[in-house]
Every structure is written in C-alpha cells, then in structure tokens.
C-alpha cells in the first residue's frame, strides 16, 4: 500500500513556495539553483526534491496559487452584490491589498512566468484571462458603451498597467500604503471612464 502524505506536507509546500518566491524575486528564476532554493527554504536538497521535481514545478505552483488567490478575491467581491461603482472600487482595493502582501509572488508573475513550459504557461494564461475578464465586466458595468466598441478588455489592461507596476515605486516603509493608493487609482480611473464613449466619438475599434 502506498504511503499517504504527511499532515504537514501541504504546509511545508507552502513554506517552500514562499521562500522560493522571495529568491526568484530577488535573483530571477534562472539565477536561482535548486541548491540555493533548498538553502533558502531551510531544507536539504534531497528533501526539496521530495516536494518538487524541479524549479519549473515550483515556479508554476507559485504563479498558480497566487492567481487562485486573485480569483478568490474576485469571487468574494462578486458575492457581496455591490453597486457598480462600489464593486469596481472594492476590486481595486482588494487587489492592491493583495499586491502589498504578496510582493514576491507578484514580481514572479511579472518577470518569470515566461520561463514556464508551454502547457504550464497556457494554464496560467487562461487564469490570467479570467482575471482580466472580471475587471473588464466590472468596467462595462460603469461604462456600457465600451462593450459595443470592443474596448472593455483594452481598458482593463490600461487599469492593470496602472496597478501592476506599483511594486517598482511603492516603498514598504513609505508614507502611503497600497490601500491608501487604491482610492486614488479608482478615482482617476472612474473619472476617466465614465462618459468616455460619449465624449470621444472618434475612438473606433
């Protein structure tokens, strides 16, 4: 009979993913060896292989588990039944809060996912599309005319361009927190999107 997993197996995996994300964020995926990963995780190299077959497997799990958390945020906000503006504002706020507390994982998503094998990359890309679609839907609720012009996804990507790179300039010891910046992003975005179609008849898709 095959041995079952120890009760601490998933906890140890989560610990490994956190340490690996920090190392990848600092050094980059290609510059982090399995030996360095084992040292960062505080385990032996053979034990690390007990949990993960290779670096790519670790990278995939970092990305996959992180995007699952983002999708859970989307589902949680949707379940609250907020009005259109409040729904959008809450999505931005919750994502900014997640970015603050998942700094390393966010950097890995931005800089290292491109190193995944094709099948793994496709799974991550599909989940990323679901995230973008959720924001595009939230934006259409605010400015329905965007859908007729097929602009909802490009506008959603503009929003992600605003928030996804905050880690490059937001300081953890700075005066403003990610949560502080969420209403700033929301205000800039909503004031730009509302009435956009009516005001910019020249825009076509």
PDB file of C-alpha atoms in Angstrom:
ATOM      1  CA  UNK A   1       0.000   0.000   0.000  1.00  0.00           C
ATOM      2  CA  UNK A   2       1.355   3.420  -0.955  1.00  0.00           C
ATOM      3  CA  UNK A   3       2.189   5.759   1.904  1.00  0.00           C
ATOM      4  CA  UNK A   4      -0.110   8.742   2.262  1.00  0.00           C
ATOM      5  CA  UNK A   5       1.143  12.282   2.549  1.00  0.00           C
ATOM      6  CA  UNK A   6       2.130  13.515   5.982  1.00  0.00           C
ATOM      7  CA  UNK A   7      -0.296  16.010   7.559  1.00  0.00           C
ATOM      8  CA  UNK A   8       2.397  18.683   7.256  1.00  0.00           C
ATOM      9  CA  UNK A   9       3.031  18.072   3.541  1.00  0.00           C
ATOM     10  CA  UNK A  10       0.957  20.980   2.197  1.00  0.00           C
ATOM     11  CA  UNK A  11       2.182  23.294   4.960  1.00  0.00           C
ATOM     12  CA  UNK A  12       5.799  22.505   4.038  1.00  0.00           C
ATOM     13  CA  UNK A  13       4.996  23.070   0.380  1.00  0.00           C
ATOM     14  CA  UNK A  14       3.524  26.474   1.185  1.00  0.00           C
ATOM     15  CA  UNK A  15       6.659  27.357   3.158  1.00  0.00           C
ATOM     16  CA  UNK A  16       8.826  26.319   0.209  1.00  0.00           C
ATOM     17  CA  UNK A  17       6.745  28.396  -2.203  1.00  0.00           C
ATOM     18  CA  UNK A  18       7.082  31.490  -0.029  1.00  0.00           C
ATOM     19  CA  UNK A  19      10.853  31.145   0.280  1.00  0.00           C
ATOM     20  CA  UNK A  20      11.233  30.313  -3.418  1.00  0.00           C
ATOM     21  CA  UNK A  21       9.138  33.318  -4.452  1.00  0.00           C
ATOM     22  CA  UNK A  22      11.405  35.580  -2.384  1.00  0.00           C
ATOM     23  CA  UNK A  23      14.515  34.087  -4.002  1.00  0.00           C
ATOM     24  CA  UNK A  24      13.112  34.283  -7.541  1.00  0.00           C
ATOM     25  CA  UNK A  25      12.020  37.881  -6.927  1.00  0.00           C
ATOM     26  CA  UNK A  26      15.491  38.804  -5.717  1.00  0.00           C
ATOM     27  CA  UNK A  27      17.693  36.844  -8.120  1.00  0.00           C
ATOM     28  CA  UNK A  28      15.439  35.889 -11.025  1.00  0.00           C
ATOM     29  CA  UNK A  29      14.334  32.378 -11.943  1.00  0.00           C
ATOM     30  CA  UNK A  30      17.417  31.428 -13.968  1.00  0.00           C
ATOM     31  CA  UNK A  31      19.842  32.609 -11.300  1.00  0.00           C
ATOM     32  CA  UNK A  32      18.294  30.536  -8.505  1.00  0.00           C
ATOM     33  CA  UNK A  33      19.582  26.963  -8.385  1.00  0.00           C
ATOM     34  CA  UNK A  34      17.874  24.086  -6.590  1.00  0.00           C
ATOM     35  CA  UNK A  35      20.742  24.169  -4.084  1.00  0.00           C
ATOM     36  CA  UNK A  36      20.102  27.841  -3.407  1.00  0.00           C
ATOM     37  CA  UNK A  37      16.376  27.137  -3.139  1.00  0.00           C
ATOM     38  CA  UNK A  38      16.971  24.358  -0.619  1.00  0.00           C
ATOM     39  CA  UNK A  39      19.157  26.662   1.459  1.00  0.00           C
ATOM     40  CA  UNK A  40      16.573  29.459   1.317  1.00  0.00           C
ATOM     41  CA  UNK A  41      13.852  27.016   2.374  1.00  0.00           C
ATOM     42  CA  UNK A  42      15.927  25.612   5.216  1.00  0.00           C
ATOM     43  CA  UNK A  43      15.753  22.046   3.903  1.00  0.00           C
ATOM     44  CA  UNK A  44      18.180  19.630   2.299  1.00  0.00           C
ATOM     45  CA  UNK A  45      18.299  19.375  -1.476  1.00  0.00           C
ATOM     46  CA  UNK A  46      17.022  15.737  -1.440  1.00  0.00           C
ATOM     47  CA  UNK A  47      14.103  16.808   0.769  1.00  0.00           C
ATOM     48  CA  UNK A  48      13.306  19.655  -1.609  1.00  0.00           C
ATOM     49  CA  UNK A  49      13.060  17.122  -4.437  1.00  0.00           C
ATOM     50  CA  UNK A  50      10.604  15.173  -2.279  1.00  0.00           C
ATOM     51  CA  UNK A  51       8.221  18.116  -2.578  1.00  0.00           C
ATOM     52  CA  UNK A  52       9.089  19.425  -6.044  1.00  0.00           C
ATOM     53  CA  UNK A  53      10.582  17.660  -9.018  1.00  0.00           C
ATOM     54  CA  UNK A  54      12.314  20.770 -10.441  1.00  0.00           C
ATOM     55  CA  UNK A  55      12.431  24.568 -10.465  1.00  0.00           C
ATOM     56  CA  UNK A  56       9.746  24.817 -13.132  1.00  0.00           C
ATOM     57  CA  UNK A  57       7.331  22.891 -10.916  1.00  0.00           C
ATOM     58  CA  UNK A  58       7.994  25.370  -8.095  1.00  0.00           C
ATOM     59  CA  UNK A  59       7.596  28.344 -10.433  1.00  0.00           C
ATOM     60  CA  UNK A  60       4.280  27.019 -11.728  1.00  0.00           C
ATOM     61  CA  UNK A  61       2.909  26.473  -8.233  1.00  0.00           C
ATOM     62  CA  UNK A  62       3.930  29.991  -7.155  1.00  0.00           C
ATOM     63  CA  UNK A  63       2.105  31.507 -10.127  1.00  0.00           C
ATOM     64  CA  UNK A  64      -0.873  29.153  -9.995  1.00  0.00           C
ATOM     65  CA  UNK A  65      -1.543  29.557  -6.276  1.00  0.00           C
ATOM     66  CA  UNK A  66      -1.148  33.339  -6.497  1.00  0.00           C
ATOM     67  CA  UNK A  67      -3.643  33.719  -9.341  1.00  0.00           C
ATOM     68  CA  UNK A  68      -6.024  31.407  -7.499  1.00  0.00           C
ATOM     69  CA  UNK A  69      -5.942  33.910  -4.632  1.00  0.00           C
ATOM     70  CA  UNK A  70      -6.782  36.726  -7.066  1.00  0.00           C
ATOM     71  CA  UNK A  71      -9.677  34.719  -8.497  1.00  0.00           C
ATOM     72  CA  UNK A  72     -10.912  34.059  -4.955  1.00  0.00           C
ATOM     73  CA  UNK A  73     -10.889  37.820  -4.332  1.00  0.00           C
ATOM     74  CA  UNK A  74     -12.978  38.342  -7.474  1.00  0.00           C
ATOM     75  CA  UNK A  75     -15.488  35.704  -6.359  1.00  0.00           C
ATOM     76  CA  UNK A  76     -15.652  37.199  -2.871  1.00  0.00           C
ATOM     77  CA  UNK A  77     -16.334  40.701  -4.175  1.00  0.00           C
ATOM     78  CA  UNK A  78     -18.966  39.413  -6.613  1.00  0.00           C
ATOM     79  CA  UNK A  79     -20.760  37.622  -3.773  1.00  0.00           C
ATOM     80  CA  UNK A  80     -21.287  40.924  -1.939  1.00  0.00           C
ATOM     81  CA  UNK A  81     -23.725  42.252  -4.566  1.00  0.00           C
ATOM     82  CA  UNK A  82     -22.336  45.805  -4.507  1.00  0.00           C
ATOM     83  CA  UNK A  83     -23.487  48.571  -6.839  1.00  0.00           C
ATOM     84  CA  UNK A  84     -21.384  49.192  -9.944  1.00  0.00           C
ATOM     85  CA  UNK A  85     -19.017  51.850  -8.567  1.00  0.00           C
ATOM     86  CA  UNK A  86     -18.586  50.124  -5.216  1.00  0.00           C
ATOM     87  CA  UNK A  87     -17.955  46.779  -6.936  1.00  0.00           C
ATOM     88  CA  UNK A  88     -15.176  48.255  -9.062  1.00  0.00           C
ATOM     89  CA  UNK A  89     -13.687  50.153  -6.122  1.00  0.00           C
ATOM     90  CA  UNK A  90     -13.661  47.034  -3.958  1.00  0.00           C
ATOM     91  CA  UNK A  91     -11.953  45.002  -6.682  1.00  0.00           C
ATOM     92  CA  UNK A  92      -9.177  47.590  -6.997  1.00  0.00           C
ATOM     93  CA  UNK A  93      -8.792  47.894  -3.229  1.00  0.00           C
ATOM     94  CA  UNK A  94      -8.631  44.152  -2.605  1.00  0.00           C
ATOM     95  CA  UNK A  95      -6.143  43.633  -5.432  1.00  0.00           C
ATOM     96  CA  UNK A  96      -3.916  46.449  -4.173  1.00  0.00           C
ATOM     97  CA  UNK A  97      -4.004  44.947  -0.686  1.00  0.00           C
ATOM     98  CA  UNK A  98      -3.062  41.557  -2.105  1.00  0.00           C
ATOM     99  CA  UNK A  99      -0.195  43.100  -4.065  1.00  0.00           C
ATOM    100  CA  UNK A 100       1.154  44.632  -0.859  1.00  0.00           C
ATOM    101  CA  UNK A 101       1.163  41.321   0.984  1.00  0.00           C
ATOM    102  CA  UNK A 102       2.290  39.199  -1.969  1.00  0.00           C
ATOM    103  CA  UNK A 103       5.125  41.390  -3.234  1.00  0.00           C
ATOM    104  CA  UNK A 104       7.428  38.480  -4.139  1.00  0.00           C
ATOM    105  CA  UNK A 105       4.730  36.441  -5.861  1.00  0.00           C
ATOM    106  CA  UNK A 106       3.667  39.473  -7.866  1.00  0.00           C
ATOM    107  CA  UNK A 107       7.215  40.057  -9.088  1.00  0.00           C
ATOM    108  CA  UNK A 108       7.476  36.397 -10.094  1.00  0.00           C
ATOM    109  CA  UNK A 109       4.254  36.687 -12.111  1.00  0.00           C
ATOM    110  CA  UNK A 110       5.568  39.789 -13.864  1.00  0.00           C
ATOM    111  CA  UNK A 111       9.135  38.686 -14.573  1.00  0.00           C
ATOM    112  CA  UNK A 112       9.382  34.874 -14.521  1.00  0.00           C
ATOM    113  CA  UNK A 113       6.178  33.257 -15.840  1.00  0.00           C
ATOM    114  CA  UNK A 114       7.643  33.494 -19.344  1.00  0.00           C
ATOM    115  CA  UNK A 115      10.055  30.697 -18.381  1.00  0.00           C
ATOM    116  CA  UNK A 116       7.291  28.119 -17.889  1.00  0.00           C
ATOM    117  CA  UNK A 117       6.867  25.244 -20.307  1.00  0.00           C
ATOM    118  CA  UNK A 118       4.109  25.692 -22.907  1.00  0.00           C
ATOM    119  CA  UNK A 119       1.467  23.572 -21.167  1.00  0.00           C
ATOM    120  CA  UNK A 120       2.065  25.195 -17.794  1.00  0.00           C
ATOM    121  CA  UNK A 121       2.190  28.681 -19.317  1.00  0.00           C
ATOM    122  CA  UNK A 122      -1.145  28.028 -21.046  1.00  0.00           C
ATOM    123  CA  UNK A 123      -2.809  27.147 -17.727  1.00  0.00           C
ATOM    124  CA  UNK A 124      -1.530  30.341 -16.113  1.00  0.00           C
ATOM    125  CA  UNK A 125      -2.538  32.421 -19.144  1.00  0.00           C
ATOM    126  CA  UNK A 126      -6.080  31.020 -19.023  1.00  0.00           C
ATOM    127  CA  UNK A 127      -6.460  32.045 -15.384  1.00  0.00           C
ATOM    128  CA  UNK A 128      -4.985  35.471 -16.120  1.00  0.00           C
ATOM    129  CA  UNK A 129      -7.597  35.936 -18.854  1.00  0.00           C
ATOM    130  CA  UNK A 130     -10.297  35.171 -16.285  1.00  0.00           C
ATOM    131  CA  UNK A 131      -8.904  37.904 -14.044  1.00  0.00           C
ATOM    132  CA  UNK A 132      -8.851  40.413 -16.904  1.00  0.00           C
ATOM    133  CA  UNK A 133     -12.373  39.408 -17.963  1.00  0.00           C
ATOM    134  CA  UNK A 134     -13.686  40.002 -14.450  1.00  0.00           C
ATOM    135  CA  UNK A 135     -12.279  43.532 -14.447  1.00  0.00           C
ATOM    136  CA  UNK A 136     -13.492  44.142 -17.998  1.00  0.00           C
ATOM    137  CA  UNK A 137     -17.000  43.132 -16.916  1.00  0.00           C
ATOM    138  CA  UNK A 138     -16.780  45.471 -13.920  1.00  0.00           C
ATOM    139  CA  UNK A 139     -15.697  48.324 -16.200  1.00  0.00           C
ATOM    140  CA  UNK A 140     -18.562  47.664 -18.640  1.00  0.00           C
ATOM    141  CA  UNK A 141     -20.984  47.954 -15.734  1.00  0.00           C
ATOM    142  CA  UNK A 142     -19.683  51.518 -15.301  1.00  0.00           C
ATOM    143  CA  UNK A 143     -19.450  52.452 -18.994  1.00  0.00           C
ATOM    144  CA  UNK A 144     -21.578  50.012 -21.076  1.00  0.00           C
ATOM    145  CA  UNK A 145     -20.648  51.731 -24.337  1.00  0.00           C
ATOM    146  CA  UNK A 146     -17.156  50.255 -24.161  1.00  0.00           C
ATOM    147  CA  UNK A 147     -18.523  46.809 -24.994  1.00  0.00           C
ATOM    148  CA  UNK A 148     -20.025  47.970 -28.277  1.00  0.00           C
ATOM    149  CA  UNK A 149     -16.633  49.326 -29.301  1.00  0.00           C
ATOM    150  CA  UNK A 150     -14.866  46.170 -28.071  1.00  0.00           C
ATOM    151  CA  UNK A 151     -12.773  48.348 -25.773  1.00  0.00           C
ATOM    152  CA  UNK A 152     -13.570  46.725 -22.439  1.00  0.00           C
ATOM    153  CA  UNK A 153     -10.513  44.447 -22.368  1.00  0.00           C
ATOM    154  CA  UNK A 154      -8.037  47.092 -23.632  1.00  0.00           C
ATOM    155  CA  UNK A 155      -9.348  49.496 -20.985  1.00  0.00           C
ATOM    156  CA  UNK A 156      -9.000  46.755 -18.344  1.00  0.00           C
ATOM    157  CA  UNK A 157      -5.392  46.260 -19.454  1.00  0.00           C
ATOM    158  CA  UNK A 158      -4.798  50.003 -19.050  1.00  0.00           C
ATOM    159  CA  UNK A 159      -6.013  49.642 -15.463  1.00  0.00           C
ATOM    160  CA  UNK A 160      -3.634  46.753 -14.850  1.00  0.00           C
ATOM    161  CA  UNK A 161      -0.878  48.894 -16.327  1.00  0.00           C
ATOM    162  CA  UNK A 162      -1.652  51.390 -13.560  1.00  0.00           C
ATOM    163  CA  UNK A 163      -1.643  48.942 -10.654  1.00  0.00           C
ATOM    164  CA  UNK A 164       0.589  46.021 -11.650  1.00  0.00           C
ATOM    165  CA  UNK A 165       3.806  48.019 -11.549  1.00  0.00           C
ATOM    166  CA  UNK A 166       3.241  49.790  -8.255  1.00  0.00           C
ATOM    167  CA  UNK A 167       5.771  47.423  -6.693  1.00  0.00           C
ATOM    168  CA  UNK A 168       8.518  49.195  -8.661  1.00  0.00           C
ATOM    169  CA  UNK A 169       7.994  52.509  -6.869  1.00  0.00           C
ATOM    170  CA  UNK A 170       5.865  51.916  -3.746  1.00  0.00           C
ATOM    171  CA  UNK A 171       8.089  51.701  -0.670  1.00  0.00           C
ATOM    172  CA  UNK A 172       7.140  49.366   2.157  1.00  0.00           C
ATOM    173  CA  UNK A 173       8.399  51.963   4.634  1.00  0.00           C
ATOM    174  CA  UNK A 174       6.863  54.898   2.762  1.00  0.00           C
ATOM    175  CA  UNK A 175       4.141  57.275   3.906  1.00  0.00           C
ATOM    176  CA  UNK A 176       1.473  55.736   1.668  1.00  0.00           C
ATOM    177  CA  UNK A 177       0.301  52.137   1.679  1.00  0.00           C
ATOM    178  CA  UNK A 178      -1.134  50.187  -1.228  1.00  0.00           C
ATOM    179  CA  UNK A 179      -4.557  50.569   0.384  1.00  0.00           C
ATOM    180  CA  UNK A 180      -4.019  54.336   0.516  1.00  0.00           C
ATOM    181  CA  UNK A 181      -3.400  54.332  -3.235  1.00  0.00           C
ATOM    182  CA  UNK A 182      -6.481  52.247  -4.093  1.00  0.00           C
ATOM    183  CA  UNK A 183      -8.992  55.167  -3.932  1.00  0.00           C
ATOM    184  CA  UNK A 184      -6.534  57.307  -5.915  1.00  0.00           C
ATOM    185  CA  UNK A 185      -6.462  54.705  -8.689  1.00  0.00           C
ATOM    186  CA  UNK A 186     -10.230  54.256  -8.503  1.00  0.00           C
ATOM    187  CA  UNK A 187     -10.883  57.994  -8.675  1.00  0.00           C
ATOM    188  CA  UNK A 188      -8.550  58.588 -11.614  1.00  0.00           C
ATOM    189  CA  UNK A 189      -9.944  55.617 -13.482  1.00  0.00           C
ATOM    190  CA  UNK A 190     -13.643  56.199 -12.850  1.00  0.00           C
ATOM    191  CA  UNK A 191     -13.438  59.886 -13.694  1.00  0.00           C
ATOM    192  CA  UNK A 192     -11.730  58.958 -16.951  1.00  0.00           C
ATOM    193  CA  UNK A 193     -14.012  56.071 -17.932  1.00  0.00           C
ATOM    194  CA  UNK A 194     -17.453  57.460 -17.112  1.00  0.00           C
ATOM    195  CA  UNK A 195     -18.880  59.125 -20.194  1.00  0.00           C
ATOM    196  CA  UNK A 196     -15.780  58.243 -22.198  1.00  0.00           C
ATOM    197  CA  UNK A 197     -17.694  56.858 -25.184  1.00  0.00           C
ATOM    198  CA  UNK A 198     -19.991  59.862 -25.405  1.00  0.00           C
ATOM    199  CA  UNK A 199     -17.088  62.302 -25.178  1.00  0.00           C
ATOM    200  CA  UNK A 200     -14.773  60.530 -27.626  1.00  0.00           C
ATOM    201  CA  UNK A 201     -16.759  59.662 -30.726  1.00  0.00           C
ATOM    202  CA  UNK A 202     -13.522  59.486 -32.701  1.00  0.00           C
ATOM    203  CA  UNK A 203     -12.477  56.268 -30.944  1.00  0.00           C
ATOM    204  CA  UNK A 204     -13.323  53.214 -33.011  1.00  0.00           C
ATOM    205  CA  UNK A 205     -12.440  49.568 -32.693  1.00  0.00           C
TER     206      UNK A 205
END
